[in-house]
mmCIF file of C-alpha atoms in Angstrom:
data_model
loop_
_atom_site.group_PDB
_atom_site.id
_atom_site.type_symbol
_atom_site.label_atom_id
_atom_site.label_comp_id
_atom_site.label_asym_id
_atom_site.label_seq_id
_atom_site.Cartn_x
_atom_site.Cartn_y
_atom_site.Cartn_z
ATOM 1 C CA MET A 1 -119.729 -25.589 -13.853
ATOM 2 C CA LEU A 2 -117.461 -27.314 -11.614
ATOM 3 C CA ALA A 3 -120.332 -30.284 -11.912
ATOM 4 C CA LEU A 4 -120.547 -30.187 -15.704
ATOM 5 C CA ARG A 5 -116.681 -30.030 -16.299
ATOM 6 C CA SER A 6 -116.058 -33.263 -13.891
ATOM 7 C CA LEU A 7 -118.967 -34.890 -15.753
ATOM 8 C CA LEU A 8 -117.535 -34.256 -18.925
ATOM 9 C CA PHE A 9 -114.267 -35.161 -17.814
ATOM 10 C CA ASN A 10 -115.259 -38.764 -16.280
ATOM 11 C CA LEU A 11 -117.338 -39.464 -19.361
ATOM 12 C CA ALA A 12 -114.296 -38.551 -21.702
ATOM 13 C CA PHE A 13 -111.728 -40.287 -19.549
ATOM 14 C CA TYR A 14 -113.686 -43.599 -19.528
ATOM 15 C CA LEU A 15 -114.584 -43.581 -23.068
ATOM 16 C CA ASN A 16 -110.777 -42.935 -23.590
ATOM 17 C CA LEU A 17 -109.778 -46.059 -21.453
ATOM 18 C CA ILE A 18 -112.640 -48.091 -23.285
ATOM 19 C CA ALA A 19 -111.440 -47.271 -26.722
ATOM 20 C CA PHE A 20 -107.491 -47.814 -25.755
ATOM 21 C CA MET A 21 -108.691 -51.266 -24.395
ATOM 22 C CA VAL A 22 -110.839 -52.140 -27.440
ATOM 23 C CA LEU A 23 -109.216 -50.419 -30.272
ATOM 24 C CA GLY A 24 -105.791 -50.798 -28.882
ATOM 25 C CA ALA A 25 -106.323 -54.798 -28.585
ATOM 26 C CA VAL A 26 -103.343 -55.049 -31.379
ATOM 27 C CA PHE A 27 -100.883 -54.213 -28.682
ATOM 28 C CA TYR A 28 -101.818 -57.414 -27.069
ATOM 29 C CA VAL A 29 -99.548 -59.096 -29.674
ATOM 30 C CA THR A 30 -97.158 -56.248 -30.230
ATOM 31 C CA PRO A 31 -93.419 -56.342 -28.646
ATOM 32 C CA ARG A 32 -94.001 -55.453 -25.034
ATOM 33 C CA ALA A 33 -91.961 -52.106 -25.619
ATOM 34 C CA TRP A 34 -94.520 -51.132 -28.158
ATOM 35 C CA SER A 35 -97.225 -51.953 -25.800
ATOM 36 C CA ILE A 36 -95.724 -50.135 -22.861
ATOM 37 C CA ALA A 37 -95.164 -46.963 -25.410
ATOM 38 C CA ALA A 38 -98.903 -47.287 -26.084
ATOM 39 C CA LEU A 39 -99.857 -47.244 -22.472
ATOM 40 C CA LYS A 40 -97.878 -44.225 -22.052
ATOM 41 C CA VAL A 41 -99.758 -42.354 -24.939
ATOM 42 C CA TRP A 42 -102.990 -43.151 -23.136
ATOM 43 C CA ALA A 43 -101.626 -41.731 -19.738
ATOM 44 C CA ARG A 44 -100.856 -38.538 -21.670
ATOM 45 C CA SER A 45 -104.034 -38.252 -23.673
ATOM 46 C CA SER A 46 -105.906 -38.750 -20.057
ATOM 47 C CA LEU A 47 -103.686 -35.722 -18.692
ATOM 48 C CA LEU A 48 -104.765 -33.386 -21.638
ATOM 49 C CA LEU A 49 -108.242 -34.223 -21.084
ATOM 50 C CA LEU A 50 -108.193 -33.107 -17.657
ATOM 51 C CA ARG A 51 -106.261 -29.990 -18.632
ATOM 52 C CA TRP A 52 -108.565 -29.034 -21.552
ATOM 53 C CA ILE A 53 -112.042 -30.112 -19.803
ATOM 54 C CA VAL A 54 -111.106 -29.471 -15.923
ATOM 55 C CA GLY A 55 -108.427 -26.985 -16.120
ATOM 56 C CA LEU A 56 -106.250 -29.312 -14.148
ATOM 57 C CA ASP A 57 -102.492 -29.337 -14.868
ATOM 58 C CA VAL A 58 -99.391 -31.066 -13.428
ATOM 59 C CA GLU A 59 -95.867 -29.923 -12.496
ATOM 60 C CA VAL A 60 -93.080 -32.293 -11.772
ATOM 61 C CA ARG A 61 -90.357 -31.343 -9.536
ATOM 62 C CA GLY A 62 -87.030 -33.247 -8.855
ATOM 63 C CA ARG A 63 -86.709 -35.159 -12.252
ATOM 64 C CA GLU A 64 -82.966 -34.886 -11.818
ATOM 65 C CA ASN A 65 -83.336 -37.701 -9.018
ATOM 66 C CA LEU A 66 -84.339 -40.096 -11.543
ATOM 67 C CA THR A 67 -81.674 -42.207 -12.912
ATOM 68 C CA GLU A 68 -81.076 -44.683 -15.951
ATOM 69 C CA GLY A 69 -81.771 -48.341 -15.086
ATOM 70 C CA PRO A 70 -83.894 -50.118 -12.583
ATOM 71 C CA LEU A 71 -85.371 -48.569 -9.706
ATOM 72 C CA LEU A 72 -87.420 -48.949 -6.739
ATOM 73 C CA VAL A 73 -90.291 -46.157 -6.971
ATOM 74 C CA ALA A 74 -92.425 -45.504 -3.732
ATOM 75 C CA SER A 75 -95.097 -43.007 -4.428
ATOM 76 C CA LYS A 76 -97.715 -41.293 -1.955
ATOM 77 C CA HIS A 77 -101.086 -42.811 -3.210
ATOM 78 C CA GLN A 78 -104.088 -40.177 -2.742
ATOM 79 C CA SER A 79 -105.782 -40.769 -5.849
ATOM 80 C CA LEU A 80 -106.528 -42.935 -8.847
ATOM 81 C CA TRP A 81 -104.550 -39.960 -10.633
ATOM 82 C CA GLU A 82 -100.889 -41.275 -10.124
ATOM 83 C CA THR A 83 -101.883 -44.741 -11.221
ATOM 84 C CA PHE A 84 -101.768 -43.503 -14.676
ATOM 85 C CA ALA A 85 -100.131 -39.914 -14.549
ATOM 86 C CA LEU A 86 -96.773 -41.351 -13.370
ATOM 87 C CA LEU A 87 -96.165 -43.794 -16.074
ATOM 88 C CA PRO A 88 -94.731 -41.378 -18.746
ATOM 89 C CA LEU A 89 -92.149 -40.177 -16.160
ATOM 90 C CA PHE A 90 -90.346 -43.777 -16.528
ATOM 91 C CA LYS A 91 -88.814 -45.511 -19.496
ATOM 92 C CA ASP A 92 -90.403 -49.035 -18.371
ATOM 93 C CA PRO A 93 -92.389 -48.999 -15.426
ATOM 94 C CA ALA A 94 -93.860 -52.077 -13.663
ATOM 95 C CA VAL A 95 -96.495 -51.204 -11.498
ATOM 96 C CA VAL A 96 -97.305 -53.484 -8.012
ATOM 97 C CA LEU A 97 -101.116 -53.940 -7.962
ATOM 98 C CA LYS A 98 -103.706 -56.041 -6.765
ATOM 99 C CA ARG A 99 -104.037 -59.261 -8.157
ATOM 100 C CA GLU A 100 -107.872 -58.927 -8.468
ATOM 101 C CA LEU A 101 -107.319 -56.350 -10.935
ATOM 102 C CA THR A 102 -105.674 -58.774 -13.376
ATOM 103 C CA TYR A 103 -109.039 -60.805 -13.508
ATOM 104 C CA ILE A 104 -111.134 -57.820 -15.137
ATOM 105 C CA PRO A 105 -111.565 -58.595 -18.782
ATOM 106 C CA LEU A 106 -109.541 -56.106 -21.193
ATOM 107 C CA PHE A 107 -107.835 -54.161 -18.329
ATOM 108 C CA GLY A 108 -106.546 -57.356 -16.554
ATOM 109 C CA TRP A 109 -105.307 -58.858 -20.004
ATOM 110 C CA PHE A 110 -103.228 -55.578 -20.578
ATOM 111 C CA ALA A 111 -101.823 -55.621 -16.950
ATOM 112 C CA LEU A 112 -100.467 -59.104 -17.718
ATOM 113 C CA LYS A 113 -99.031 -58.221 -21.130
ATOM 114 C CA PHE A 114 -97.387 -55.112 -19.593
ATOM 115 C CA ARG A 115 -96.030 -57.598 -17.148
ATOM 116 C CA MET A 116 -97.024 -55.384 -14.092
ATOM 117 C CA ILE A 117 -96.438 -56.921 -10.611
ATOM 118 C CA PRO A 118 -99.783 -58.718 -9.122
ATOM 119 C CA VAL A 119 -99.883 -59.424 -5.319
ATOM 120 C CA ASP A 120 -102.667 -61.127 -3.606
ATOM 121 C CA ARG A 121 -103.105 -59.259 -0.395
ATOM 122 C CA SER A 122 -104.992 -62.075 1.484
ATOM 123 C CA ALA A 123 -102.513 -64.729 0.829
ATOM 124 C CA GLY A 124 -99.924 -63.619 3.536
ATOM 125 C CA ALA A 125 -96.492 -64.712 3.126
ATOM 126 C CA PRO A 126 -96.521 -66.781 0.036
ATOM 127 C CA ALA A 127 -98.086 -64.123 -1.913
ATOM 128 C CA LEU A 128 -94.912 -61.767 -0.542
ATOM 129 C CA ARG A 129 -92.503 -64.217 -1.924
ATOM 130 C CA ARG A 130 -94.386 -64.424 -5.302
ATOM 131 C CA MET A 131 -94.284 -60.861 -5.581
ATOM 132 C CA LEU A 132 -90.440 -60.519 -4.691
ATOM 133 C CA GLU A 133 -89.995 -63.058 -7.176
ATOM 134 C CA THR A 134 -91.425 -61.405 -9.824
ATOM 135 C CA ALA A 135 -90.002 -57.859 -8.920
ATOM 136 C CA GLU A 136 -86.508 -59.476 -9.129
ATOM 137 C CA ARG A 137 -87.156 -60.708 -12.834
ATOM 138 C CA GLU A 138 -88.308 -57.223 -13.876
ATOM 139 C CA LYS A 139 -85.576 -55.813 -12.034
ATOM 140 C CA ALA A 140 -83.045 -57.797 -14.184
ATOM 141 C CA ALA A 141 -84.975 -56.496 -17.431
ATOM 142 C CA GLY A 142 -83.922 -53.051 -16.306
ATOM 143 C CA ARG A 143 -87.500 -51.720 -15.194
ATOM 144 C CA GLN A 144 -88.650 -49.251 -12.538
ATOM 145 C CA ILE A 145 -90.633 -50.970 -10.033
ATOM 146 C CA ILE A 146 -93.255 -48.718 -8.818
ATOM 147 C CA VAL A 147 -95.060 -49.219 -5.445
ATOM 148 C CA PHE A 148 -97.588 -47.499 -3.459
ATOM 149 C CA PRO A 149 -96.397 -47.890 0.188
ATOM 150 C CA GLU A 150 -99.915 -47.496 1.685
ATOM 151 C CA GLY A 151 -101.582 -49.908 -0.753
ATOM 152 C CA THR A 152 -104.673 -48.076 -0.932
ATOM 153 C CA ARG A 153 -105.510 -44.355 -1.439
ATOM 154 C CA ARG A 154 -105.258 -42.091 1.581
ATOM 155 C CA ALA A 155 -106.936 -38.720 1.835
ATOM 156 C CA PRO A 156 -104.803 -35.613 2.161
ATOM 157 C CA GLY A 157 -104.066 -35.295 5.778
ATOM 158 C CA ALA A 158 -104.983 -38.796 6.691
ATOM 159 C CA PRO A 159 -102.457 -40.603 9.364
ATOM 160 C CA PRO A 160 -99.926 -42.777 7.157
ATOM 161 C CA ALA A 161 -100.380 -46.244 7.109
ATOM 162 C CA TYR A 162 -97.408 -47.898 5.371
ATOM 163 C CA ARG A 163 -97.527 -51.717 4.786
ATOM 164 C CA PRO A 164 -94.234 -53.808 5.003
ATOM 165 C CA GLY A 165 -94.123 -54.958 1.127
ATOM 166 C CA THR A 166 -92.043 -51.824 0.191
ATOM 167 C CA ALA A 167 -89.262 -52.490 2.824
ATOM 168 C CA ALA A 168 -89.126 -56.229 1.640
ATOM 169 C CA LEU A 169 -89.065 -55.038 -1.886
ATOM 170 C CA TYR A 170 -86.103 -52.483 -0.960
ATOM 171 C CA ARG A 171 -84.092 -55.333 0.899
ATOM 172 C CA LYS A 172 -84.587 -57.949 -1.818
ATOM 173 C CA LEU A 173 -83.970 -55.874 -4.955
ATOM 174 C CA ASP A 174 -80.900 -54.097 -3.459
ATOM 175 C CA LEU A 175 -81.928 -51.071 -5.447
ATOM 176 C CA PRO A 176 -81.916 -47.332 -4.768
ATOM 177 C CA CYS A 177 -85.447 -46.253 -3.672
ATOM 178 C CA VAL A 178 -87.093 -42.969 -5.144
ATOM 179 C CA PRO A 179 -89.698 -41.614 -3.151
ATOM 180 C CA ILE A 180 -92.449 -39.349 -4.500
ATOM 181 C CA ALA A 181 -94.685 -37.030 -2.904
ATOM 182 C CA LEU A 182 -97.895 -35.387 -4.358
ATOM 183 C CA ASN A 183 -101.095 -33.576 -3.680
ATOM 184 C CA SER A 184 -103.253 -35.130 -6.226
ATOM 185 C CA GLY A 185 -106.102 -35.860 -3.476
ATOM 186 C CA LEU A 186 -106.735 -32.212 -3.490
ATOM 187 C CA PHE A 187 -108.038 -32.014 -7.191
ATOM 188 C CA TRP A 188 -109.217 -35.770 -7.565
ATOM 189 C CA PRO A 189 -110.499 -36.807 -4.263
ATOM 190 C CA ARG A 190 -110.868 -40.609 -3.685
ATOM 191 C CA ARG A 191 -114.525 -41.519 -3.631
ATOM 192 C CA LYS A 192 -115.575 -38.559 -4.991
ATOM 193 C CA PHE A 193 -117.134 -37.366 -8.264
ATOM 194 C CA LEU A 194 -115.714 -33.694 -8.886
ATOM 195 C CA ARG A 195 -112.609 -33.030 -10.507
ATOM 196 C CA TYR A 196 -110.967 -29.544 -9.482
ATOM 197 C CA PRO A 197 -108.846 -27.172 -11.565
ATOM 198 C CA GLY A 198 -105.399 -26.120 -10.485
ATOM 199 C CA THR A 199 -101.852 -27.960 -10.707
ATOM 200 C CA VAL A 200 -101.159 -31.258 -9.265
ATOM 201 C CA ILE A 201 -97.610 -31.205 -7.923
ATOM 202 C CA VAL A 202 -95.504 -34.262 -8.240
ATOM 203 C CA GLU A 203 -91.959 -33.876 -6.338
ATOM 204 C CA ILE A 204 -89.322 -36.900 -7.230
ATOM 205 C CA LEU A 205 -87.411 -36.630 -4.036
ATOM 206 C CA PRO A 206 -83.770 -37.500 -3.346
ATOM 207 C CA GLN A 207 -82.876 -41.431 -3.688
ATOM 208 C CA ILE A 208 -82.727 -43.563 -0.678
ATOM 209 C CA PRO A 209 -79.537 -45.567 -1.166
ATOM 210 C CA PRO A 210 -79.657 -49.577 -1.005
ATOM 211 C CA GLY A 211 -78.220 -51.102 2.149
ATOM 212 C CA LEU A 212 -80.109 -49.738 5.277
ATOM 213 C CA ASP A 213 -81.930 -51.951 7.273
ATOM 214 C CA ARG A 214 -85.758 -52.296 7.305
ATOM 215 C CA ARG A 215 -86.348 -50.088 10.374
ATOM 216 C CA GLN A 216 -84.186 -47.641 9.083
ATOM 217 C CA PHE A 217 -85.568 -47.459 5.734
ATOM 218 C CA ASP A 218 -89.152 -47.569 6.699
ATOM 219 C CA LEU A 219 -88.170 -44.353 9.043
ATOM 220 C CA VAL A 220 -86.770 -42.579 6.126
ATOM 221 C CA LEU A 221 -89.022 -43.282 3.389
ATOM 222 C CA GLN A 222 -92.147 -42.332 5.371
ATOM 223 C CA GLU A 223 -90.282 -39.118 6.803
ATOM 224 C CA ARG A 224 -89.363 -38.255 3.303
ATOM 225 C CA ILE A 225 -92.838 -38.659 1.857
ATOM 226 C CA GLU A 226 -94.980 -37.338 4.389
ATOM 227 C CA THR A 227 -92.727 -34.264 5.226
ATOM 228 C CA ALA A 228 -92.910 -33.220 1.252
ATOM 229 C CA THR A 229 -96.478 -34.308 0.950
ATOM 230 C CA ASP A 230 -97.705 -32.040 3.864
ATOM 231 C CA ARG A 231 -95.774 -29.284 2.189
ATOM 232 C CA LEU A 232 -97.369 -29.809 -1.061
ATOM 233 C CA VAL A 233 -100.837 -29.980 0.212
ATOM 234 C CA ALA A 234 -99.942 -26.754 2.337
ATOM 235 C CA GLU A 235 -98.917 -25.159 -0.740
ATOM 236 C CA ALA A 236 -102.003 -25.815 -2.729
ATOM 237 C CA GLY A 237 -104.172 -24.354 -0.021
ATOM 238 C CA GLY A 238 -105.408 -27.864 1.641
ATOM 239 C CA PRO A 239 -108.675 -29.481 0.971
ATOM 240 C CA ARG A 240 -111.676 -28.000 -1.210
ATOM 241 C CA ASP A 241 -115.385 -27.961 -0.595
ATOM 242 C CA THR A 242 -117.810 -28.797 -3.442
ATOM 243 C CA ASN A 243 -118.031 -25.435 -4.609
ATOM 244 C CA GLY A 244 -114.262 -25.487 -5.136
ATOM 245 C CA THR A 245 -113.431 -23.261 -2.381
ATOM 246 C CA LYS A 246 -110.421 -23.860 -0.281
ATOM 247 C CA ARG A 247 -111.234 -25.373 3.435
ATOM 248 C CA GLU A 248 -108.976 -26.022 6.484
ATOM 249 C CA ARG A 249 -106.837 -29.004 6.167
ATOM 250 C CA GLN A 250 -107.875 -30.567 9.524
ATOM 251 C CA LEU A 251 -111.520 -30.997 8.363
ATOM 252 C CA ASP A 252 -110.164 -33.860 5.920
ATOM 253 C CA SER A 253 -107.780 -35.453 8.493
ATOM 254 C CA ALA A 254 -109.829 -38.700 9.345
ATOM 255 C CA PRO A 255 -108.271 -41.641 8.498
ATOM 256 C CA ALA A 256 -109.201 -43.426 5.294
#
């Protein structure tokens, strides 16, 4: 049943995505606020599909740590799940993403319409400067800048690998930073077909105020996210085998 439910969900998820990009083409020309609202409707519909088909729900803790106006949001990245599931939490999210994604037909056009923040990770310092300039414009528009500090998905228990871009954004934007911990990788594993029932826990942690130097910020950010993430992974029982049973966390601790 686990494999069947996973197959049905994956089919429904990607059909829903295609329908949004094709039937929702009108949102290419509507005001961007309407387009962002439509994006969040699609994200919520994907979460409903997960609940109905797989039995996977979500619990959000710490909403009181989100404040109005522009913010820098730094989230743990274990799965594809958080790339859409976090969007409804924010009024006007702008996600930092790989520039290559904007080249994908339909998907990339929507990313540009939503004014997401592309970064060419192979271009070094010039790309970083362009990303910071774009992020500063979105800050001026009152948006919430969402970044995944490790830049790629890391399996639950994998050693952290934080990149310097988040600290650069923190120093440039002079905004409070909201760290987010989660355990999505237990239920929607990276590079795997299966989707497990349960509850993904998202914990919005206390804000890091602006003004720290880079090293201080890096230490505080990583300590908060990793400590809370380890706790959430342990709370859910650690990684699972393909039959859905829990297995010891250290078996999945190899680097991504």
